[in-house]
């Protein structure tokens, strides 16, 4: 099996991730932050260390790390909370995932917000001049940008967009599901209020653990309520962080895997992981370029990309190409990849694209198998 | 370490749970239900099998199993959804957890609901006569009952209460966080609309995976929005189940652990697990009875209990007793256990109780260590 679906979840994980999950959960799988006893404390210490590792990776020692089960829930809590607190004009990139657009659609439908698309030029450049003009026209309350598109991999100039947004007093949120641990971003910047991460994607951790980093002064109203093992008599959610947004039992097993993954990233270095993934992306682009029936979409030499490449195959509808690659033992992701807005922007809606995504571990064997698959498709066409 | 905090999370887990989590995630940790490829399908098959195992355990083949990251989120989705759909008069047991009461408090504060407590007599009997009278007085729209109290372990006669509630047309929700896999309940009954389970408690699975079972005709409006790998072009959440309520990447690693746990329960049988836990509960009660400074609270010989026992120690405030037991190497849970309402009912608010909870695996060694701890406390008092 050649695995080219790393944008869905990185696979395999570094060996230390599997190992630590198993060993930690066997030896210290008690309920963290609830009991007082030693087992619970050592889980608590591991969780605290994991928060520090995230702060270090994202250069944000003064920001608060909040754990959530997945990036979708993290995005919902922030987006719904900020809207309930009064944000009306919401600007998003044209590449947002359904976790963002479906949530916004709910509020747009009931008339409480208006969604605007940040201007991106046809050659895929965020047009800061025109964005400034947009902001002058309708003042932004809330600006949400995917750091990298999960469809074409394009990296957004988040710092510049948020610099501008902050001049208008907007709340800012960057979705780093496809970039945390891969694209070095200074989340410590005062222009970044919220940054969401997905543990099981570019952070190389397991499923079931994600979260966000926040400016502790930007508390919003809670959307999900429950036990926090803290101020239990209070029937409102506590005001303190992280408890205000961490409801229910934390995924200790998942956090122990993420802990190991973060240490692996630190040891390997984000630069080396980036370089390696870029190398694999170039290898992929070179291979795809050999096949005249392949059309790469949303790719421009002047822009920066993570290791995600979307293509169309002449004469094959993208949403039905999955089984063909599957027969060839190549794992890809076809269709809309939960991001119909992005496909509308690049002109591939509604059948979508065939998406390949590499990671640090993508091997020559993977590329050989992909080559065989493409040779086979060429013959069949 | 003597572990008496199984109501927080069962520990240890059956060996097969650790083993399957590790092996499955190593060999098939791709993103289930998103890609078409073989790895993803085998994760998909494992997830489908896990749903069947839950249906079988809870005797509800016609009900839909929905996975959520934890029971708190499961409860929030259902409770918020049913209230947003118009439920006004909500009846709850006096033993509900903050996952229920804090959620309801949010809506009570803004005036959209009224919360009523189901009548329970001083000797801890659900008073069906008086409950009928309550329902006659104010018609119930929504009835929520913890199948077993997480503070004193008391089991509620859910079938009878819901039988009555259904005569008034109420929506019914049973919180089985402390009972699924332990107390045999026929969730297939038409009087039960929703049943919430917590994977890492009495189901002996890992943290990070829980969910609920629902009558598929009782769809409520979504509360969290996001990608479902399904009908991606649709900006509303899909109407189909389980997709409507399963947003974002499922915790494959967690589900593989739960899968093994459910097979372990099936093999061991729920009867044997119940008998064993009752045996350990009796052993615990017998031991505690030897110490005159121990006062067991909320215990009545005529009622049924799971393996949870709350006590007070003369002259020691419960919320400060944790460190004492910790020094003695005994893991217990002190204070309010995220259920202040229950403590108000049994008269132990606000300092709470010292809670012991046993499980199938509680050993003579655990009891020996607890005995030593109690001997030490007796000396110190």
CSV table of N, CA and C in Angstrom, one decimal, chain A residues 1 3 5 8-9 11 13 15 18-19 21-22 25-31 34-39 69-70 72-73 76 80 97-99 101-103 105-106 109 200 205-208 223-238 247-253 322 326 331-334 336 338 340 349, chain B residues 1 3 5 8-9 11 13 15 18-19 21-22 25-31 34-39 69-70 72-73 76 80 97-99 101-103 105-106 109 200 205-208 223-238 247-253 322 326 331-334 336 338 340 349:
chain,number,residue,atom,x,y,z
A,1,UNK,N,0.9,-1.2,0.0
A,1,UNK,CA,0.0,0.0,0.0
A,1,UNK,C,0.9,1.3,0.0
A,3,UNK,N,0.9,5.0,0.6
A,3,UNK,CA,0.0,5.9,1.4
A,3,UNK,C,0.2,7.4,1.0
A,5,UNK,N,-2.3,9.7,1.6
A,5,UNK,CA,-3.4,10.4,2.2
A,5,UNK,C,-3.0,11.0,3.6
A,8,UNK,N,-5.2,13.6,5.4
A,8,UNK,CA,-6.3,13.1,6.3
A,8,UNK,C,-5.8,12.7,7.6
A,9,UNK,N,-4.7,11.9,7.6
A,9,UNK,CA,-4.0,11.6,8.9
A,9,UNK,C,-2.6,11.1,8.5
A,11,UNK,N,0.5,8.9,8.4
A,11,UNK,CA,0.6,7.4,8.6
A,11,UNK,C,1.8,6.9,7.9
A,13,UNK,N,2.9,6.7,12.1
A,13,UNK,CA,3.4,7.6,13.1
A,13,UNK,C,4.8,7.2,13.4
A,15,UNK,N,7.7,5.7,15.5
A,15,UNK,CA,7.6,4.5,16.4
A,15,UNK,C,7.4,4.9,17.8
A,18,UNK,N,3.6,5.2,18.9
A,18,UNK,CA,2.9,4.0,19.3
A,18,UNK,C,3.4,3.5,20.6
A,19,UNK,N,4.7,3.5,20.8
A,19,UNK,CA,5.4,3.0,22.0
A,19,UNK,C,4.9,3.7,23.3
A,21,UNK,N,2.3,5.6,23.7
A,21,UNK,CA,0.8,5.5,24.0
A,21,UNK,C,0.6,4.2,24.7
A,22,UNK,N,1.2,3.1,24.2
A,22,UNK,CA,1.0,1.8,24.9
A,22,UNK,C,1.5,1.8,26.3
A,25,UNK,N,-0.2,4.4,28.8
A,25,UNK,CA,-1.5,4.1,29.2
A,25,UNK,C,-1.6,2.9,30.1
A,26,UNK,N,-0.7,1.9,29.8
A,26,UNK,CA,-0.7,0.7,30.7
A,26,UNK,C,-0.2,1.1,32.1
A,27,UNK,N,0.7,2.0,32.2
A,27,UNK,CA,1.3,2.2,33.5
A,27,UNK,C,0.7,3.4,34.3
A,28,UNK,N,0.1,4.3,33.6
A,28,UNK,CA,-0.4,5.5,34.3
A,28,UNK,C,-1.8,6.0,33.7
A,29,UNK,N,-2.6,5.0,33.3
A,29,UNK,CA,-3.9,5.4,32.6
A,29,UNK,C,-5.0,5.9,33.6
A,30,UNK,N,-4.7,6.5,34.6
A,30,UNK,CA,-5.7,7.0,35.5
A,30,UNK,C,-6.2,8.4,35.1
A,31,UNK,N,-7.2,8.8,35.7
A,31,UNK,CA,-7.9,10.0,35.3
A,31,UNK,C,-7.2,11.3,35.7
A,34,UNK,N,-8.2,14.9,38.1
A,34,UNK,CA,-9.4,14.7,38.9
A,34,UNK,C,-9.1,14.2,40.3
A,35,UNK,N,-8.4,13.1,40.4
A,35,UNK,CA,-8.0,12.6,41.7
A,35,UNK,C,-6.8,13.3,42.2
A,36,UNK,N,-6.4,13.0,43.4
A,36,UNK,CA,-5.2,13.6,44.0
A,36,UNK,C,-4.0,12.7,43.9
A,37,UNK,N,-4.3,11.4,43.7
A,37,UNK,CA,-3.4,10.4,43.9
A,37,UNK,C,-2.2,10.3,42.9
A,38,UNK,N,-1.2,9.6,43.2
A,38,UNK,CA,0.0,9.6,42.4
A,38,UNK,C,-0.2,9.3,40.9
A,39,UNK,N,-0.9,8.2,40.6
A,39,UNK,CA,-1.1,7.9,39.2
A,39,UNK,C,-1.7,9.0,38.5
A,69,UNK,N,-11.0,17.2,21.6
A,69,UNK,CA,-10.9,15.9,21.0
A,69,UNK,C,-10.5,15.9,19.5
A,70,UNK,N,-11.0,16.9,18.8
A,70,UNK,CA,-10.6,17.0,17.4
A,70,UNK,C,-10.6,18.5,16.9
A,72,UNK,N,-12.3,19.9,14.6
A,72,UNK,CA,-13.6,20.4,14.3
A,72,UNK,C,-14.3,21.0,15.6
A,73,UNK,N,-14.1,20.3,16.7
A,73,UNK,CA,-14.7,20.8,17.9
A,73,UNK,C,-14.0,22.0,18.4
A,76,UNK,N,-15.3,24.8,16.3
A,76,UNK,CA,-16.7,25.2,16.7
A,76,UNK,C,-16.8,26.0,18.0
A,80,UNK,N,-18.2,29.6,17.3
A,80,UNK,CA,-19.5,29.8,17.9
A,80,UNK,C,-19.5,30.8,19.1
A,97,UNK,N,-12.4,24.8,5.3
A,97,UNK,CA,-12.9,23.4,5.5
A,97,UNK,C,-14.4,23.5,5.9
A,98,UNK,N,-15.1,22.4,5.8
A,98,UNK,CA,-16.5,22.4,6.3
A,98,UNK,C,-16.6,22.6,7.8
A,99,UNK,N,-15.5,22.3,8.5
A,99,UNK,CA,-15.6,22.6,10.0
A,99,UNK,C,-15.8,24.1,10.2
A,101,UNK,N,-16.9,26.3,7.4
A,101,UNK,CA,-18.0,26.9,6.6
A,101,UNK,C,-19.4,26.4,7.0
A,102,UNK,N,-19.5,25.1,7.5
A,102,UNK,CA,-20.8,24.6,7.9
A,102,UNK,C,-21.2,25.4,9.2
A,103,UNK,N,-20.2,25.6,10.1
A,103,UNK,CA,-20.5,26.3,11.3
A,103,UNK,C,-21.0,27.7,11.0
A,105,UNK,N,-22.3,28.8,8.2
A,105,UNK,CA,-23.5,28.7,7.5
A,105,UNK,C,-24.7,28.7,8.5
A,106,UNK,N,-24.5,27.9,9.6
A,106,UNK,CA,-25.6,27.8,10.6
A,106,UNK,C,-26.0,29.2,11.1
A,109,UNK,N,-27.5,31.5,8.2
A,109,UNK,CA,-28.9,31.1,7.9
A,109,UNK,C,-29.8,31.8,8.8
A,200,UNK,N,-3.4,14.6,15.0
A,200,UNK,CA,-3.1,13.4,14.2
A,200,UNK,C,-2.7,13.7,12.8
A,205,UNK,N,0.8,12.9,15.8
A,205,UNK,CA,0.2,12.2,17.0
A,205,UNK,C,-0.9,11.3,16.6
A,206,UNK,N,-1.6,10.7,17.6
A,206,UNK,CA,-2.8,9.8,17.3
A,206,UNK,C,-4.1,10.6,17.0
A,207,UNK,N,-5.1,9.9,16.6
A,207,UNK,CA,-6.4,10.5,16.5
A,207,UNK,C,-7.0,10.7,17.9
A,208,UNK,N,-8.0,11.6,18.0
A,208,UNK,CA,-8.6,11.8,19.3
A,208,UNK,C,-8.0,12.9,20.2
A,223,UNK,N,-19.5,27.0,24.9
A,223,UNK,CA,-20.5,26.4,24.0
A,223,UNK,C,-20.9,25.0,24.4
A,224,UNK,N,-20.0,24.3,25.0
A,224,UNK,CA,-20.2,23.0,25.6
A,224,UNK,C,-19.9,23.1,27.1
A,225,UNK,N,-20.8,22.4,27.9
A,225,UNK,CA,-20.8,22.6,29.3
A,225,UNK,C,-20.6,21.2,29.9
A,226,UNK,N,-19.9,21.2,31.1
A,226,UNK,CA,-19.7,19.9,31.7
A,226,UNK,C,-18.7,19.9,32.9
A,227,UNK,N,-18.4,18.8,33.4
A,227,UNK,CA,-17.5,18.7,34.5
A,227,UNK,C,-16.1,19.0,34.1
A,228,UNK,N,-15.4,19.7,35.0
A,228,UNK,CA,-14.0,20.2,34.8
A,228,UNK,C,-13.1,19.7,35.9
A,229,UNK,N,-13.7,19.0,36.9
A,229,UNK,CA,-12.9,18.6,38.1
A,229,UNK,C,-12.4,19.8,38.8
A,230,UNK,N,-13.1,20.9,38.7
A,230,UNK,CA,-12.6,22.2,39.2
A,230,UNK,C,-13.8,23.1,39.5
A,231,UNK,N,-13.8,23.7,40.6
A,231,UNK,CA,-15.0,24.5,41.0
A,231,UNK,C,-16.3,23.8,40.7
A,232,UNK,N,-16.4,22.6,41.2
A,232,UNK,CA,-17.5,21.8,40.8
A,232,UNK,C,-18.9,22.3,41.3
A,233,UNK,N,-18.8,23.1,42.4
A,233,UNK,CA,-20.1,23.6,42.9
A,233,UNK,C,-20.7,24.7,42.0
A,234,UNK,N,-19.8,25.3,41.3
A,234,UNK,CA,-20.2,26.4,40.4
A,234,UNK,C,-21.0,25.9,39.2
A,235,UNK,N,-22.2,26.3,38.9
A,235,UNK,CA,-23.0,25.8,37.8
A,235,UNK,C,-22.7,26.5,36.5
A,236,UNK,N,-22.0,27.6,36.6
A,236,UNK,CA,-21.4,28.2,35.3
A,236,UNK,C,-20.1,27.5,35.0
A,237,UNK,N,-19.6,27.5,33.8
A,237,UNK,CA,-18.3,27.0,33.5
A,237,UNK,C,-17.3,27.9,34.2
A,238,UNK,N,-16.2,27.3,34.8
A,238,UNK,CA,-15.3,28.2,35.5
A,238,UNK,C,-14.7,29.2,34.5
A,247,UNK,N,-14.0,20.2,28.8
A,247,UNK,CA,-15.1,19.6,29.5
A,247,UNK,C,-15.0,18.1,29.4
A,248,UNK,N,-15.2,17.4,30.5
A,248,UNK,CA,-15.2,15.9,30.5
A,248,UNK,C,-13.8,15.4,30.6
A,249,UNK,N,-13.7,14.1,30.6
A,249,UNK,CA,-12.4,13.4,30.8
A,249,UNK,C,-11.5,13.7,29.6
A,250,UNK,N,-10.3,14.1,29.8
A,250,UNK,CA,-9.3,14.3,28.8
A,250,UNK,C,-8.9,13.0,28.2
A,251,UNK,N,-8.5,13.0,26.9
A,251,UNK,CA,-8.0,11.7,26.3
A,251,UNK,C,-6.5,11.5,26.7
A,252,UNK,N,-6.3,10.9,27.8
A,252,UNK,CA,-5.0,10.7,28.3
A,252,UNK,C,-4.2,9.8,27.4
A,253,UNK,N,-4.8,8.8,26.9
A,253,UNK,CA,-4.1,7.9,26.0
A,253,UNK,C,-3.6,8.7,24.7
A,322,UNK,N,-11.3,7.0,-6.8
A,322,UNK,CA,-10.8,6.3,-5.6
A,322,UNK,C,-10.6,4.8,-5.9
A,326,UNK,N,-7.4,2.5,-5.6
A,326,UNK,CA,-7.4,1.5,-4.6
A,326,UNK,C,-7.0,0.1,-5.2
A,331,UNK,N,-3.2,4.8,-1.8
A,331,UNK,CA,-4.2,5.5,-1.0
A,331,UNK,C,-4.2,6.9,-1.3
A,332,UNK,N,-5.3,7.4,-1.9
A,332,UNK,CA,-5.4,8.9,-2.2
A,332,UNK,C,-6.8,9.3,-1.7
A,333,UNK,N,-7.1,10.6,-1.8
A,333,UNK,CA,-8.4,11.0,-1.3
A,333,UNK,C,-9.1,11.8,-2.5
A,334,UNK,N,-10.3,11.3,-2.8
A,334,UNK,CA,-10.9,11.9,-4.0
A,334,UNK,C,-12.2,12.6,-3.6
A,336,UNK,N,-14.4,16.0,-2.8
A,336,UNK,CA,-14.4,17.4,-2.3
A,336,UNK,C,-13.5,17.6,-1.0
A,338,UNK,N,-14.1,17.5,2.0
A,338,UNK,CA,-14.8,18.3,3.0
A,338,UNK,C,-14.5,19.8,2.9
A,340,UNK,N,-15.8,22.1,0.0
A,340,UNK,CA,-16.4,22.5,-1.3
A,340,UNK,C,-16.1,24.0,-1.7
A,349,UNK,N,-15.5,22.2,-8.5
A,349,UNK,CA,-16.7,21.9,-7.8
A,349,UNK,C,-17.7,21.4,-8.9
B,1,UNK,N,0.2,0.7,44.6
B,1,UNK,CA,-1.0,1.6,44.5
B,1,UNK,C,-2.3,0.8,44.5
B,3,UNK,N,-6.0,0.9,43.6
B,3,UNK,CA,-6.8,1.8,42.8
B,3,UNK,C,-8.3,1.6,43.1
B,5,UNK,N,-10.6,4.2,42.2
B,5,UNK,CA,-11.2,5.3,41.4
B,5,UNK,C,-11.7,4.9,40.1
B,8,UNK,N,-14.0,7.1,37.9
B,8,UNK,CA,-13.4,8.1,37.1
B,8,UNK,C,-13.0,7.5,35.8
B,9,UNK,N,-12.2,6.4,35.9
B,9,UNK,CA,-11.9,5.6,34.7
B,9,UNK,C,-11.5,4.2,35.2
B,11,UNK,N,-9.4,1.0,35.7
B,11,UNK,CA,-8.0,0.8,35.5
B,11,UNK,C,-7.6,-0.4,36.4
B,13,UNK,N,-7.1,-1.7,32.2
B,13,UNK,CA,-8.0,-2.3,31.2
B,13,UNK,C,-7.7,-3.7,31.0
B,15,UNK,N,-6.2,-6.8,29.2
B,15,UNK,CA,-4.9,-6.8,28.3
B,15,UNK,C,-5.3,-6.6,26.9
B,18,UNK,N,-5.3,-2.9,25.5
B,18,UNK,CA,-4.0,-2.3,25.2
B,18,UNK,C,-3.4,-2.9,23.9
B,19,UNK,N,-3.6,-4.2,23.8
B,19,UNK,CA,-3.0,-4.9,22.7
B,19,UNK,C,-3.6,-4.5,21.4
B,21,UNK,N,-5.4,-1.8,20.7
B,21,UNK,CA,-5.1,-0.4,20.3
B,21,UNK,C,-3.8,-0.3,19.6
B,22,UNK,N,-2.8,-0.9,20.2
B,22,UNK,CA,-1.4,-0.8,19.7
B,22,UNK,C,-1.3,-1.5,18.3
B,25,UNK,N,-3.7,0.2,15.5
B,25,UNK,CA,-3.3,1.5,15.1
B,25,UNK,C,-2.0,1.5,14.3
B,26,UNK,N,-1.2,0.6,14.6
B,26,UNK,CA,0.1,0.4,13.8
B,26,UNK,C,-0.2,-0.1,12.4
B,27,UNK,N,-1.2,-1.0,12.3
B,27,UNK,CA,-1.3,-1.7,11.0
B,27,UNK,C,-2.4,-1.0,10.2
B,28,UNK,N,-3.4,-0.3,10.8
B,28,UNK,CA,-4.5,0.2,10.0
B,28,UNK,C,-4.9,1.6,10.4
B,29,UNK,N,-4.0,2.4,10.8
B,29,UNK,CA,-4.4,3.7,11.4
B,29,UNK,C,-4.7,4.8,10.4
B,30,UNK,N,-5.3,4.4,9.3
B,30,UNK,CA,-5.7,5.4,8.3
B,30,UNK,C,-7.0,6.0,8.7
B,31,UNK,N,-7.4,7.0,7.9
B,31,UNK,CA,-8.6,7.8,8.3
B,31,UNK,C,-9.9,7.1,7.8
B,34,UNK,N,-13.3,8.1,5.1
B,34,UNK,CA,-13.0,9.3,4.3
B,34,UNK,C,-12.4,8.8,3.0
B,35,UNK,N,-11.3,8.1,3.0
B,35,UNK,CA,-10.8,7.6,1.7
B,35,UNK,C,-11.5,6.4,1.3
B,36,UNK,N,-11.2,5.9,0.1
B,36,UNK,CA,-11.8,4.7,-0.5
B,36,UNK,C,-10.9,3.5,-0.3
B,37,UNK,N,-9.6,3.7,0.0
B,37,UNK,CA,-8.6,2.7,-0.1
B,37,UNK,C,-8.7,1.7,1.0
B,38,UNK,N,-8.0,0.6,0.8
B,38,UNK,CA,-8.1,-0.6,1.7
B,38,UNK,C,-7.9,-0.3,3.1
B,39,UNK,N,-6.8,0.4,3.5
B,39,UNK,CA,-6.5,0.7,4.9
B,39,UNK,C,-7.7,1.4,5.5
B,69,UNK,N,-16.4,12.0,21.3
B,69,UNK,CA,-15.2,11.8,22.0
B,69,UNK,C,-15.3,11.6,23.5
B,70,UNK,N,-16.3,12.1,24.1
B,70,UNK,CA,-16.6,11.8,25.5
B,70,UNK,C,-18.0,12.0,25.8
B,72,UNK,N,-19.5,13.8,28.0
B,72,UNK,CA,-20.0,15.1,28.2
B,72,UNK,C,-20.4,15.8,26.8
B,73,UNK,N,-19.7,15.5,25.8
B,73,UNK,CA,-20.0,16.1,24.5
B,73,UNK,C,-21.3,15.4,24.0
B,76,UNK,N,-24.2,16.9,25.8
B,76,UNK,CA,-24.4,18.3,25.3
B,76,UNK,C,-25.1,18.3,24.0
B,80,UNK,N,-28.7,19.9,24.3
B,80,UNK,CA,-28.8,21.2,23.6
B,80,UNK,C,-29.8,21.1,22.4
B,97,UNK,N,-24.9,14.7,36.9
B,97,UNK,CA,-23.5,15.1,36.9
B,97,UNK,C,-23.5,16.6,36.3
B,98,UNK,N,-22.4,17.3,36.5
B,98,UNK,CA,-22.3,18.6,35.9
B,98,UNK,C,-22.4,18.6,34.4
B,99,UNK,N,-22.1,17.5,33.7
B,99,UNK,CA,-22.3,17.5,32.3
B,99,UNK,C,-23.8,17.7,31.9
B,101,UNK,N,-26.1,19.1,34.5
B,101,UNK,CA,-26.7,20.3,35.2
B,101,UNK,C,-26.1,21.6,34.7
B,102,UNK,N,-24.8,21.6,34.4
B,102,UNK,CA,-24.2,22.9,33.9
B,102,UNK,C,-24.8,23.2,32.5
B,103,UNK,N,-25.1,22.2,31.7
B,103,UNK,CA,-25.7,22.4,30.4
B,103,UNK,C,-27.1,23.0,30.5
B,105,UNK,N,-28.2,24.5,33.2
B,105,UNK,CA,-28.1,25.8,33.9
B,105,UNK,C,-28.0,26.9,32.8
B,106,UNK,N,-27.2,26.7,31.8
B,106,UNK,CA,-27.0,27.6,30.7
B,106,UNK,C,-28.4,28.1,30.1
B,109,UNK,N,-30.7,29.8,32.8
B,109,UNK,CA,-30.3,31.2,33.0
B,109,UNK,C,-30.9,32.2,32.0
B,200,UNK,N,-14.6,4.7,28.5
B,200,UNK,CA,-13.4,4.4,29.3
B,200,UNK,C,-13.8,4.1,30.8
B,205,UNK,N,-13.0,0.4,28.0
B,205,UNK,CA,-12.2,0.9,26.8
B,205,UNK,C,-11.3,2.0,27.2
B,206,UNK,N,-10.6,2.6,26.2
B,206,UNK,CA,-9.7,3.7,26.5
B,206,UNK,C,-10.4,5.1,26.6
B,207,UNK,N,-9.7,6.1,27.1
B,207,UNK,CA,-10.3,7.5,27.1
B,207,UNK,C,-10.4,7.9,25.6
B,208,UNK,N,-11.2,8.9,25.4
B,208,UNK,CA,-11.3,9.5,24.0
B,208,UNK,C,-12.3,8.9,23.1
B,223,UNK,N,-25.6,20.7,16.9
B,223,UNK,CA,-25.1,21.7,17.8
B,223,UNK,C,-23.6,22.0,17.4
B,224,UNK,N,-22.9,21.0,16.9
B,224,UNK,CA,-21.6,21.1,16.4
B,224,UNK,C,-21.6,20.8,14.9
B,225,UNK,N,-20.8,21.6,14.1
B,225,UNK,CA,-20.9,21.5,12.7
B,225,UNK,C,-19.5,21.2,12.2
B,226,UNK,N,-19.4,20.4,11.0
B,226,UNK,CA,-18.1,20.1,10.5
B,226,UNK,C,-18.1,19.1,9.4
B,227,UNK,N,-17.0,18.7,9.0
B,227,UNK,CA,-16.8,17.7,7.9
B,227,UNK,C,-17.3,16.4,8.4
B,228,UNK,N,-17.9,15.6,7.5
B,228,UNK,CA,-18.5,14.3,7.8
B,228,UNK,C,-18.0,13.3,6.7
B,229,UNK,N,-17.2,13.8,5.8
B,229,UNK,CA,-16.8,12.9,4.7
B,229,UNK,C,-18.0,12.4,3.9
B,230,UNK,N,-19.0,13.2,3.9
B,230,UNK,CA,-20.3,12.7,3.4
B,230,UNK,C,-21.1,13.9,3.0
B,231,UNK,N,-21.7,13.9,1.7
B,231,UNK,CA,-22.4,15.0,1.3
B,231,UNK,C,-21.7,16.3,1.5
B,232,UNK,N,-20.4,16.4,1.1
B,232,UNK,CA,-19.6,17.5,1.5
B,232,UNK,C,-20.0,18.8,0.9
B,233,UNK,N,-20.7,18.8,-0.2
B,233,UNK,CA,-21.2,20.0,-0.9
B,233,UNK,C,-22.3,20.7,-0.1
B,234,UNK,N,-23.0,19.9,0.7
B,234,UNK,CA,-24.1,20.4,1.5
B,234,UNK,C,-23.6,21.2,2.7
B,235,UNK,N,-24.0,22.5,2.8
B,235,UNK,CA,-23.5,23.3,3.9
B,235,UNK,C,-24.3,23.1,5.2
B,236,UNK,N,-25.4,22.4,5.1
B,236,UNK,CA,-26.1,22.0,6.3
B,236,UNK,C,-25.5,20.6,6.7
B,237,UNK,N,-25.6,20.3,8.0
B,237,UNK,CA,-25.2,18.9,8.3
B,237,UNK,C,-26.1,17.9,7.7
B,238,UNK,N,-25.5,16.8,7.2
B,238,UNK,CA,-26.4,15.8,6.5
B,238,UNK,C,-27.5,15.3,7.4
B,247,UNK,N,-18.9,14.7,13.8
B,247,UNK,CA,-18.1,15.7,13.0
B,247,UNK,C,-16.6,15.5,13.2
B,248,UNK,N,-15.9,15.6,12.1
B,248,UNK,CA,-14.4,15.6,12.3
B,248,UNK,C,-14.0,14.1,12.3
B,249,UNK,N,-12.7,14.0,12.4
B,249,UNK,CA,-12.1,12.6,12.3
B,249,UNK,C,-12.4,11.8,13.5
B,250,UNK,N,-12.9,10.6,13.3
B,250,UNK,CA,-13.2,9.7,14.4
B,250,UNK,C,-11.9,9.2,15.1
B,251,UNK,N,-12.0,9.0,16.4
B,251,UNK,CA,-10.8,8.5,17.1
B,251,UNK,C,-10.6,7.0,16.8
B,252,UNK,N,-10.0,6.7,15.7
B,252,UNK,CA,-9.8,5.3,15.3
B,252,UNK,C,-9.0,4.5,16.4
B,253,UNK,N,-8.0,5.1,16.9
B,253,UNK,CA,-7.2,4.4,17.9
B,253,UNK,C,-8.1,4.1,19.1
B,322,UNK,N,-7.9,13.7,50.2
B,322,UNK,CA,-7.2,13.1,49.1
B,322,UNK,C,-5.7,12.8,49.4
B,326,UNK,N,-3.5,9.4,49.5
B,326,UNK,CA,-2.4,9.4,48.6
B,326,UNK,C,-1.2,9.0,49.3
B,331,UNK,N,-5.7,5.2,45.8
B,331,UNK,CA,-6.4,6.2,44.9
B,331,UNK,C,-7.9,6.2,45.1
B,332,UNK,N,-8.3,7.3,45.6
B,332,UNK,CA,-9.8,7.6,45.8
B,332,UNK,C,-10.1,8.9,45.2
B,333,UNK,N,-11.4,9.3,45.2
B,333,UNK,CA,-11.8,10.5,44.6
B,333,UNK,C,-12.5,11.3,45.7
B,334,UNK,N,-12.0,12.5,46.0
B,334,UNK,CA,-12.6,13.2,47.1
B,334,UNK,C,-13.3,14.5,46.6
B,336,UNK,N,-16.6,16.8,45.4
B,336,UNK,CA,-17.9,16.8,44.9
B,336,UNK,C,-18.0,15.9,43.6
B,338,UNK,N,-17.7,16.3,40.6
B,338,UNK,CA,-18.4,16.9,39.5
B,338,UNK,C,-20.0,16.7,39.6
B,340,UNK,N,-22.4,18.3,42.2
B,340,UNK,CA,-22.8,19.0,43.4
B,340,UNK,C,-24.3,18.8,43.7
B,349,UNK,N,-23.0,18.5,50.7
B,349,UNK,CA,-22.5,19.7,50.0
B,349,UNK,C,-22.1,20.7,51.0
